[in-house]
């Protein structure tokens, strides 16, 4: 179940990326689409982030550079 849920999450992330690039009529989606699986895993199972409390000083931060 964990794998299927993660695959669904990554697919939703990809759909959001395509939607946003299409809406903006601009962008380079290749890099974003290729890292969707990694980001989905990190945000779902590794990073301590609470969307209901985004200002929590103890939250993890992720910087992609």
Short mmCIF file of C-alpha atoms in Angstrom, two decimals:
data_model
loop_
_atom_site.label_atom_id
_atom_site.label_comp_id
_atom_site.label_asym_id
_atom_site.label_seq_id
_atom_site.Cartn_x
_atom_site.Cartn_y
_atom_site.Cartn_z
CA UNK A 1 0.00 0.00 0.00
CA UNK A 2 2.78 2.40 0.80
CA UNK A 3 4.22 2.09 -2.71
CA UNK A 4 0.85 2.60 -4.43
CA UNK A 5 0.05 5.64 -2.31
CA UNK A 6 3.44 7.13 -3.06
CA UNK A 7 3.02 6.49 -6.79
CA UNK A 8 -0.39 8.21 -6.71
CA UNK A 9 1.07 11.18 -4.86
CA UNK A 10 3.91 11.52 -7.38
CA UNK A 11 1.42 11.27 -10.26
CA UNK A 12 -0.67 14.04 -8.71
CA UNK A 13 2.45 16.19 -8.34
CA UNK A 14 3.24 15.62 -12.01
CA UNK A 15 -0.31 16.58 -13.02
CA UNK A 16 -0.01 19.78 -10.98
CA UNK A 17 3.31 20.59 -12.67
CA UNK A 18 1.85 20.12 -16.16
CA UNK A 19 -1.24 22.15 -15.25
CA UNK A 20 0.83 25.05 -13.92
CA UNK A 21 3.20 25.09 -16.90
CA UNK A 22 0.24 25.00 -19.28
CA UNK A 23 -1.58 27.77 -17.37
CA UNK A 24 1.50 29.97 -17.44
CA UNK A 25 2.18 29.19 -21.13
CA UNK A 26 5.79 29.01 -20.07
CA UNK A 27 8.23 26.87 -18.19
CA UNK A 28 10.65 23.98 -18.35
CA UNK A 29 8.85 21.04 -16.74
CA UNK A 30 11.50 18.36 -17.41
CA UNK A 31 13.47 18.79 -14.19
CA UNK A 32 10.36 19.11 -12.04
CA UNK A 33 8.73 16.06 -13.59
CA UNK A 34 11.86 13.96 -13.14
CA UNK A 35 12.22 14.70 -9.42
CA UNK A 36 8.52 14.28 -8.52
CA UNK A 37 9.06 10.78 -7.06
CA UNK A 38 11.92 11.93 -4.84
CA UNK A 39 10.03 14.96 -3.55
CA UNK A 40 6.86 12.93 -2.93
CA UNK A 41 8.84 10.45 -0.83
CA UNK A 42 10.67 13.15 1.12
CA UNK A 43 7.55 15.14 1.97
CA UNK A 44 5.46 12.08 2.77
CA UNK A 45 7.93 9.98 4.79
CA UNK A 46 11.09 11.89 5.71
CA UNK A 47 10.60 15.61 6.25
CA UNK A 48 8.81 16.83 9.34
CA UNK A 49 6.44 19.37 7.77
CA UNK A 50 2.90 20.16 8.89
CA UNK A 51 0.87 22.02 6.23
CA UNK A 52 -1.50 23.17 8.99
CA UNK A 53 1.40 24.80 10.85
CA UNK A 54 3.84 26.10 8.21
CA UNK A 55 5.55 28.48 10.66
CA UNK A 56 6.55 25.77 13.13
CA UNK A 57 10.13 26.60 14.13
CA UNK A 58 10.92 22.89 14.51
CA UNK A 59 9.86 21.97 10.96
CA UNK A 60 12.38 20.57 8.52
CA UNK A 61 13.49 22.72 5.63
CA UNK A 62 14.29 21.48 2.16
CA UNK A 63 16.42 23.49 -0.25
CA UNK A 64 16.89 22.32 -3.82
CA UNK A 65 19.55 24.25 -5.60
#
